Amino acid sequence: AKTHPLKNVSMFMILFWSWLPLFSRTNSFAMQPQLHRRQRRRMAKLHLLSPTYRLQLDAEDGSLQITSADGRSTCLLDGLPATSWSAAPAPRPQTPSTSGMFLRSSHPNAASAFDTSLGRPTAFRRFLACARLTRYWMGPAFGSAAEDIPLDTQFLLLEAEEGGPYALLLPLLDGDFRASLSGDRGGRLVCHQESGDGAVRASGTRALYLAVGDDPYRLLKESFAAVAEETRTFATLDAKKLPPNVDEFGWCTWDAFYSEVTPQGVIEGVESLRAVGIQPKTVILDDGWQDVKPQKKPAVETEGSGETSLASKVANVLSGVLSKIISALYEKFVRRAPHNSLPNKIWRFLTRTVLKGLTWDYFDNDTDFARQLSGFEPNEKFRKCAGNNSMDLKELATQLKTELGVARLFCWHALHGYWRGVTPELGERKGFNATNVVPDLSEHLLSVEPVLAWDSVSLFGVGLVSDEEEAKRFYNHLHNPLVAAGVDGVKVDVQSGVSSLGGGTGGGSHIARVYTQALENSVSERFVSDGALSCINCMCHSTENLYRYKETSVARASDDFYPRRPDSHSVHLVNVAYNSLFIGEICLPDWDMFHSQNEAGALHAAARAISGGPVYVSDAPGKHDADLLRRLVLEDGSVLRCLRPGRPTRDCLFLDVGKDNASVLKVWNENIHGGVVGLFNSQGVSWNFGTHENEVTNKSPPTLNASTKPHDVESLRNMDGPFVAYRHRKSSLEYLNSGESELEIELAPREWDIITIVPVRKSKTENDILWAPIGLGDMLNSGGSVSEVNDVVGSQLATCAKFSSRGPGRFVAYCRPEPSRVSLVDDPNMPTDLPFTFDSHSGLLSFILPSEKEGPHEVKVAWE
């Protein structure tokens, strides 16, 4: 994924003040909610019963109540318009912890976009919202007042009282309409519904799913299952298979080469990692291999800190003081200006008139964003042609797999081909209809991302297909050459960029459905491994995309890792962790690649280790932190992946861990045996929804004291204890008597630690042996190495414990007393004694496991 360059660079602001009188100061786009009288009579009370809570919508008095089993009632929404909403129960039976309902809006006149008030949220302590940051990505917002709920919120979790109950509101897709939430200045919650195309109208939609429960994680799981069952537009992660690449270490070409990648560069990148003892099993060939038009000029870089800007291009013509004034005016008045503000209107006008030619020249010469796919075969860098001695894509795939230990090769492409789609001429040659469309962007979307107004697609159009059959033919042509070359999977980018192009194409929901359905059908025919679709969805955070994934099971969790933007690293961790609450119910969240040798490399590595998702880097050849990578990757190229998507712990679900100067981000996950908690001091940077950018809120964030406990791991909450906790950074062990026993940790800014927590087993003999195998102590997710643990069994004379673990590496465990023997029993007929050390003070047992021969090691620890 890439960030549009005009979002972060200064641009030419010529004639700024001379155009001021031409524009009004109108800055409002939202339509006022209207009531529909015909709905009043049929809005009766709806009761959804569960043993824990009753959720009651009383449309006559305009309230939504949560009633607990002991009869206490809490008003969640007050002033809900009686004629605007009707309700229906969820299709599946309510559970002991969750009850839910669907809400349908009603609008007096058919429209392509309308707002419907949900009244005022009156009784909640705090909220967590996942809202769109840009057309491509979403991120978290926190608060305690409804007016702070951001525009285009797609997921809203409310804490009604401390410790629960919790209420979840999910805006939905309904036909060709998409819903989202926001708070208004009057403290009301507003549901916005739009098709994205002025010709596609409705007078109401099934806009919202609302549920209440006492366990936030179970509430999410059961709510998404209910929505998937009712809408049938997507499937939950629990119903999908994961492709094998998620358990393998990978390398991606993007931050190593950007779109200047060549076959030789790919070979050098893999050889460089192998030279330091790290085997990549999956290679992702990112942007730069496709045949595009206008043809790419050399040395284009689009990551964001080194590219040529439009302002610098103008500065080649205009010099000195004038150039500085232009840049200053843009920085002060335009870059952070909201949609429909005066500076925004002026710049929109200029880029469509006097600056249009210069803007095209900028996009054409200095970025990739103006290019369209002009051929389905690889470009000249990746094919044999006159004067080119380079290997072609098929030869590259063959060499990677036969000589360099790579198991699978993925290739990047945009959902619609390339950044501006496909050329109409390509469609004409290949027998499908592609039309260059200049989209009519909705006011709502422009308010989310004002720079869309002068995006290359908005100014110059995009080549799209319009229906399912055309999309099927398009994907046949796109994917068949990849199959022929030996490519095993695809990374599909720019997805929510396509759904933003609904104006004139049937709406965003419609066009996203057309393309996503064609994508999944094609991948299911061509790129399947172990019964799972080999596809990484990316730049896909509109619900128009997320709620269309029926089969693909992996999706990027946030905006990119940016190696040259120091202020992006901590906020990246915040975004991936909180977004995973939402995305993790539909797909396995991919927390993105990173640079191991970056100043924040260890921070990112620790996060990836407990993310539960794939682990891959984008190191340039020769630029590796091999010691760090060895804490992530076993010698066979596999990684110790956790069982679930990593998510914030219960006690920090509603904490603003990026800017409150007090809270540590804590992420929990589970392994086959025990769990893990990652702690990160992520303070100092946060997304600003008003200025549409990351904001440094504290240049010198504080050192923080934090604590964790076994019950921070949700899968351990049903265990009383005792437990042991292993601190990765200190290689130290602490015995914890109960699930509520706390381990105190101090973290400097951007500092982190990983705590592996496992239950202590007690022998069923009279000698009271205590035993807890932890895992490979030098791996970031130590506990991920343990695959099977047996009870401590034996007699008073001889007791033993057996377990299975990956290797090689230093294995650590807790036990009391010191064992008499540790044996490797891979071959039960030829056990091998392993030397060990034992710390009588802490109970830490350590020994070295050798390299694996045929799968995980079988180990026996004996007390004789």
Short mmCIF file of C-alpha atoms in Angstrom, two decimals, residues 465-654:
data_model
loop_
_atom_site.label_atom_id
_atom_site.label_comp_id
_atom_site.label_asym_id
_atom_site.label_seq_id
_atom_site.Cartn_x
_atom_site.Cartn_y
_atom_site.Cartn_z
CA VAL A 465 -15.52 -2.38 -15.76
CA SER A 466 -19.16 -2.13 -14.78
CA ASP A 467 -20.70 -5.57 -14.26
CA GLU A 468 -19.97 -9.10 -13.11
CA GLU A 469 -19.33 -10.62 -16.52
CA GLU A 470 -16.91 -7.88 -17.54
CA ALA A 471 -15.12 -8.22 -14.20
CA LYS A 472 -14.85 -11.98 -14.66
CA ARG A 473 -13.23 -11.52 -18.08
CA PHE A 474 -10.92 -8.87 -16.64
CA TYR A 475 -9.70 -11.19 -13.88
CA ASN A 476 -9.24 -14.09 -16.29
CA HIS A 477 -6.81 -11.93 -18.26
CA LEU A 478 -5.13 -10.54 -15.12
CA HIS A 479 -4.52 -13.82 -13.30
CA ASN A 480 -3.89 -16.35 -16.07
CA PRO A 481 -0.38 -15.03 -16.88
CA LEU A 482 0.50 -15.22 -13.18
CA VAL A 483 -0.55 -18.85 -12.99
CA ALA A 484 1.48 -19.61 -16.11
CA ALA A 485 4.52 -17.98 -14.50
CA GLY A 486 4.25 -20.08 -11.33
CA VAL A 487 2.88 -17.39 -9.04
CA ASP A 488 1.09 -18.81 -5.98
CA GLY A 489 -0.96 -15.90 -4.62
CA VAL A 490 -1.83 -12.21 -4.84
CA LYS A 491 -1.70 -9.12 -2.70
CA VAL A 492 -4.60 -6.95 -3.81
CA ASP A 493 -4.28 -3.23 -3.10
CA VAL A 494 -6.27 0.01 -3.56
CA GLN A 495 -9.51 -1.80 -2.72
CA SER A 496 -11.34 1.00 -0.94
CA GLY A 497 -10.10 3.34 -3.61
CA VAL A 498 -12.40 1.42 -5.97
CA SER A 499 -15.38 1.60 -3.63
CA SER A 500 -14.87 5.37 -3.39
CA LEU A 501 -15.56 5.65 -7.13
CA GLY A 502 -19.28 4.95 -6.91
CA GLY A 503 -20.52 8.18 -8.49
CA GLY A 504 -21.72 7.33 -11.98
CA THR A 505 -20.96 3.61 -11.60
CA GLY A 506 -23.92 2.39 -9.54
CA GLY A 507 -22.52 3.35 -6.15
CA GLY A 508 -19.60 2.34 -3.98
CA SER A 509 -21.25 -0.74 -2.53
CA HIS A 510 -22.20 -1.92 -6.02
CA ILE A 511 -18.80 -1.45 -7.65
CA ALA A 512 -17.02 -3.00 -4.64
CA ARG A 513 -19.29 -6.05 -4.87
CA VAL A 514 -18.65 -6.44 -8.60
CA TYR A 515 -14.87 -6.38 -8.23
CA THR A 516 -14.57 -8.29 -4.93
CA GLN A 517 -16.81 -11.10 -6.11
CA ALA A 518 -14.79 -11.42 -9.31
CA LEU A 519 -11.54 -11.34 -7.32
CA GLU A 520 -12.59 -14.08 -4.91
CA ASN A 521 -13.96 -16.24 -7.70
CA SER A 522 -10.71 -15.94 -9.64
CA VAL A 523 -8.49 -16.58 -6.61
CA SER A 524 -10.59 -19.61 -5.64
CA GLU A 525 -9.96 -21.07 -9.12
CA ARG A 526 -6.26 -20.24 -9.37
CA PHE A 527 -4.55 -19.51 -6.06
CA VAL A 528 -5.54 -22.09 -3.45
CA SER A 529 -3.16 -23.73 -1.00
CA ASP A 530 -4.19 -26.30 1.60
CA GLY A 531 -7.82 -25.46 0.87
CA ALA A 532 -7.38 -21.74 1.59
CA LEU A 533 -7.32 -18.76 -0.77
CA SER A 534 -3.82 -17.26 -1.09
CA CYS A 535 -4.76 -13.60 -1.09
CA ILE A 536 -3.83 -10.59 1.05
CA ASN A 537 -6.47 -7.85 0.98
CA CYS A 538 -5.00 -4.38 1.38
CA MET A 539 -6.10 -0.72 1.49
CA CYS A 540 -9.55 -2.18 2.11
CA HIS A 541 -11.04 -0.62 5.23
CA SER A 542 -14.34 0.61 3.90
CA THR A 543 -17.16 -1.70 4.96
CA GLU A 544 -18.03 -1.80 1.25
CA ASN A 545 -14.97 -4.05 1.02
CA LEU A 546 -14.71 -5.68 4.45
CA TYR A 547 -18.33 -6.85 4.38
CA ARG A 548 -17.75 -8.56 0.99
CA TYR A 549 -15.09 -11.11 1.98
CA LYS A 550 -16.77 -14.49 1.83
CA GLU A 551 -13.66 -16.58 1.25
CA THR A 552 -10.46 -14.53 1.50
CA SER A 553 -9.14 -14.68 5.05
CA VAL A 554 -6.26 -12.18 5.39
CA ALA A 555 -6.48 -8.36 5.41
CA ARG A 556 -4.07 -5.59 6.28
CA ALA A 557 -4.86 -4.02 9.64
CA SER A 558 -3.73 -0.42 9.13
CA ASP A 559 -1.90 2.12 7.02
CA ASP A 560 1.68 1.31 6.03
CA PHE A 561 4.88 0.99 7.97
CA TYR A 562 6.85 4.07 6.90
CA PRO A 563 10.59 3.57 7.44
CA ARG A 564 11.46 7.27 7.14
CA ARG A 565 8.65 8.73 9.25
CA PRO A 566 9.66 8.43 12.91
CA ASP A 567 6.33 9.79 14.12
CA SER A 568 4.43 6.97 12.40
CA HIS A 569 5.77 3.98 14.34
CA SER A 570 3.90 4.16 17.64
CA VAL A 571 0.62 5.25 16.07
CA HIS A 572 0.93 2.33 13.65
CA LEU A 573 0.88 -0.07 16.61
CA VAL A 574 -2.16 1.64 18.11
CA ASN A 575 -4.04 1.44 14.83
CA VAL A 576 -3.31 -2.22 14.11
CA ALA A 577 -4.20 -3.31 17.64
CA TYR A 578 -7.57 -1.55 17.87
CA ASN A 579 -8.53 -2.15 14.23
CA SER A 580 -7.97 -5.86 14.87
CA LEU A 581 -11.03 -5.90 17.12
CA PHE A 582 -13.13 -5.24 14.01
CA ILE A 583 -11.09 -6.75 11.18
CA GLY A 584 -10.17 -9.80 13.25
CA GLU A 585 -13.75 -11.03 13.20
CA ILE A 586 -13.73 -11.14 9.37
CA CYS A 587 -10.11 -11.77 8.35
CA LEU A 588 -6.79 -12.47 10.00
CA PRO A 589 -5.25 -9.00 10.50
CA ASP A 590 -1.92 -8.48 8.77
CA TRP A 591 0.11 -5.91 10.76
CA ASP A 592 2.31 -5.12 7.72
CA MET A 593 5.96 -5.50 6.84
CA PHE A 594 8.75 -3.57 8.58
CA HIS A 595 12.50 -2.93 8.42
CA SER A 596 14.47 -5.00 10.91
CA GLN A 597 17.34 -2.46 10.92
CA ASN A 598 15.06 0.53 11.48
CA GLU A 599 15.32 2.53 14.71
CA ALA A 600 11.90 1.14 15.62
CA GLY A 601 12.61 -2.34 14.22
CA ALA A 602 12.48 -4.11 17.59
CA LEU A 603 9.23 -2.34 18.49
CA HIS A 604 7.62 -3.56 15.27
CA ALA A 605 9.10 -7.04 15.61
CA ALA A 606 7.64 -7.43 19.10
CA ALA A 607 4.23 -6.35 17.84
CA ARG A 608 4.33 -8.75 14.88
CA ALA A 609 5.36 -11.63 17.15
CA ILE A 610 2.14 -11.41 19.17
CA SER A 611 -0.14 -10.18 16.37
CA GLY A 612 -1.31 -13.64 15.38
CA GLY A 613 -0.80 -12.60 11.76
CA PRO A 614 1.89 -13.11 9.14
CA VAL A 615 5.43 -11.88 9.81
CA TYR A 616 7.43 -10.38 6.96
CA VAL A 617 9.99 -7.65 6.39
CA SER A 618 10.91 -5.37 3.51
CA ASP A 619 14.63 -5.07 4.25
CA ALA A 620 16.85 -3.86 1.43
CA PRO A 621 19.68 -6.26 0.55
CA GLY A 622 22.44 -6.11 3.14
CA LYS A 623 20.38 -4.12 5.65
CA HIS A 624 19.26 -6.63 8.25
CA ASP A 625 19.28 -6.98 12.02
CA ALA A 626 19.93 -10.70 11.97
CA ASP A 627 19.84 -11.08 15.75
CA LEU A 628 16.38 -9.52 15.86
CA LEU A 629 15.11 -11.66 13.00
CA ARG A 630 16.37 -14.81 14.72
CA ARG A 631 13.97 -13.99 17.57
CA LEU A 632 11.11 -14.19 15.07
CA VAL A 633 12.08 -16.89 12.60
CA LEU A 634 13.10 -20.51 13.11
CA GLU A 635 15.85 -21.96 10.96
CA ASP A 636 13.34 -23.63 8.61
CA GLY A 637 11.69 -20.28 7.83
CA SER A 638 8.60 -20.81 9.98
CA VAL A 639 7.36 -18.41 12.65
CA LEU A 640 5.77 -19.02 16.06
CA ARG A 641 2.36 -17.55 15.35
CA CYS A 642 -0.20 -17.03 18.11
CA LEU A 643 -3.62 -18.64 17.79
CA ARG A 644 -5.81 -15.52 17.54
CA PRO A 645 -5.67 -11.98 16.23
CA GLY A 646 -3.85 -9.84 18.79
CA ARG A 647 -6.22 -7.37 20.48
CA PRO A 648 -6.06 -4.81 23.29
CA THR A 649 -6.58 -6.17 26.78
CA ARG A 650 -9.89 -5.53 28.50
CA ASP A 651 -8.50 -2.81 30.78
CA CYS A 652 -7.24 -0.66 27.89
CA LEU A 653 -10.10 -1.06 25.42
CA PHE A 654 -11.22 2.53 26.00
#
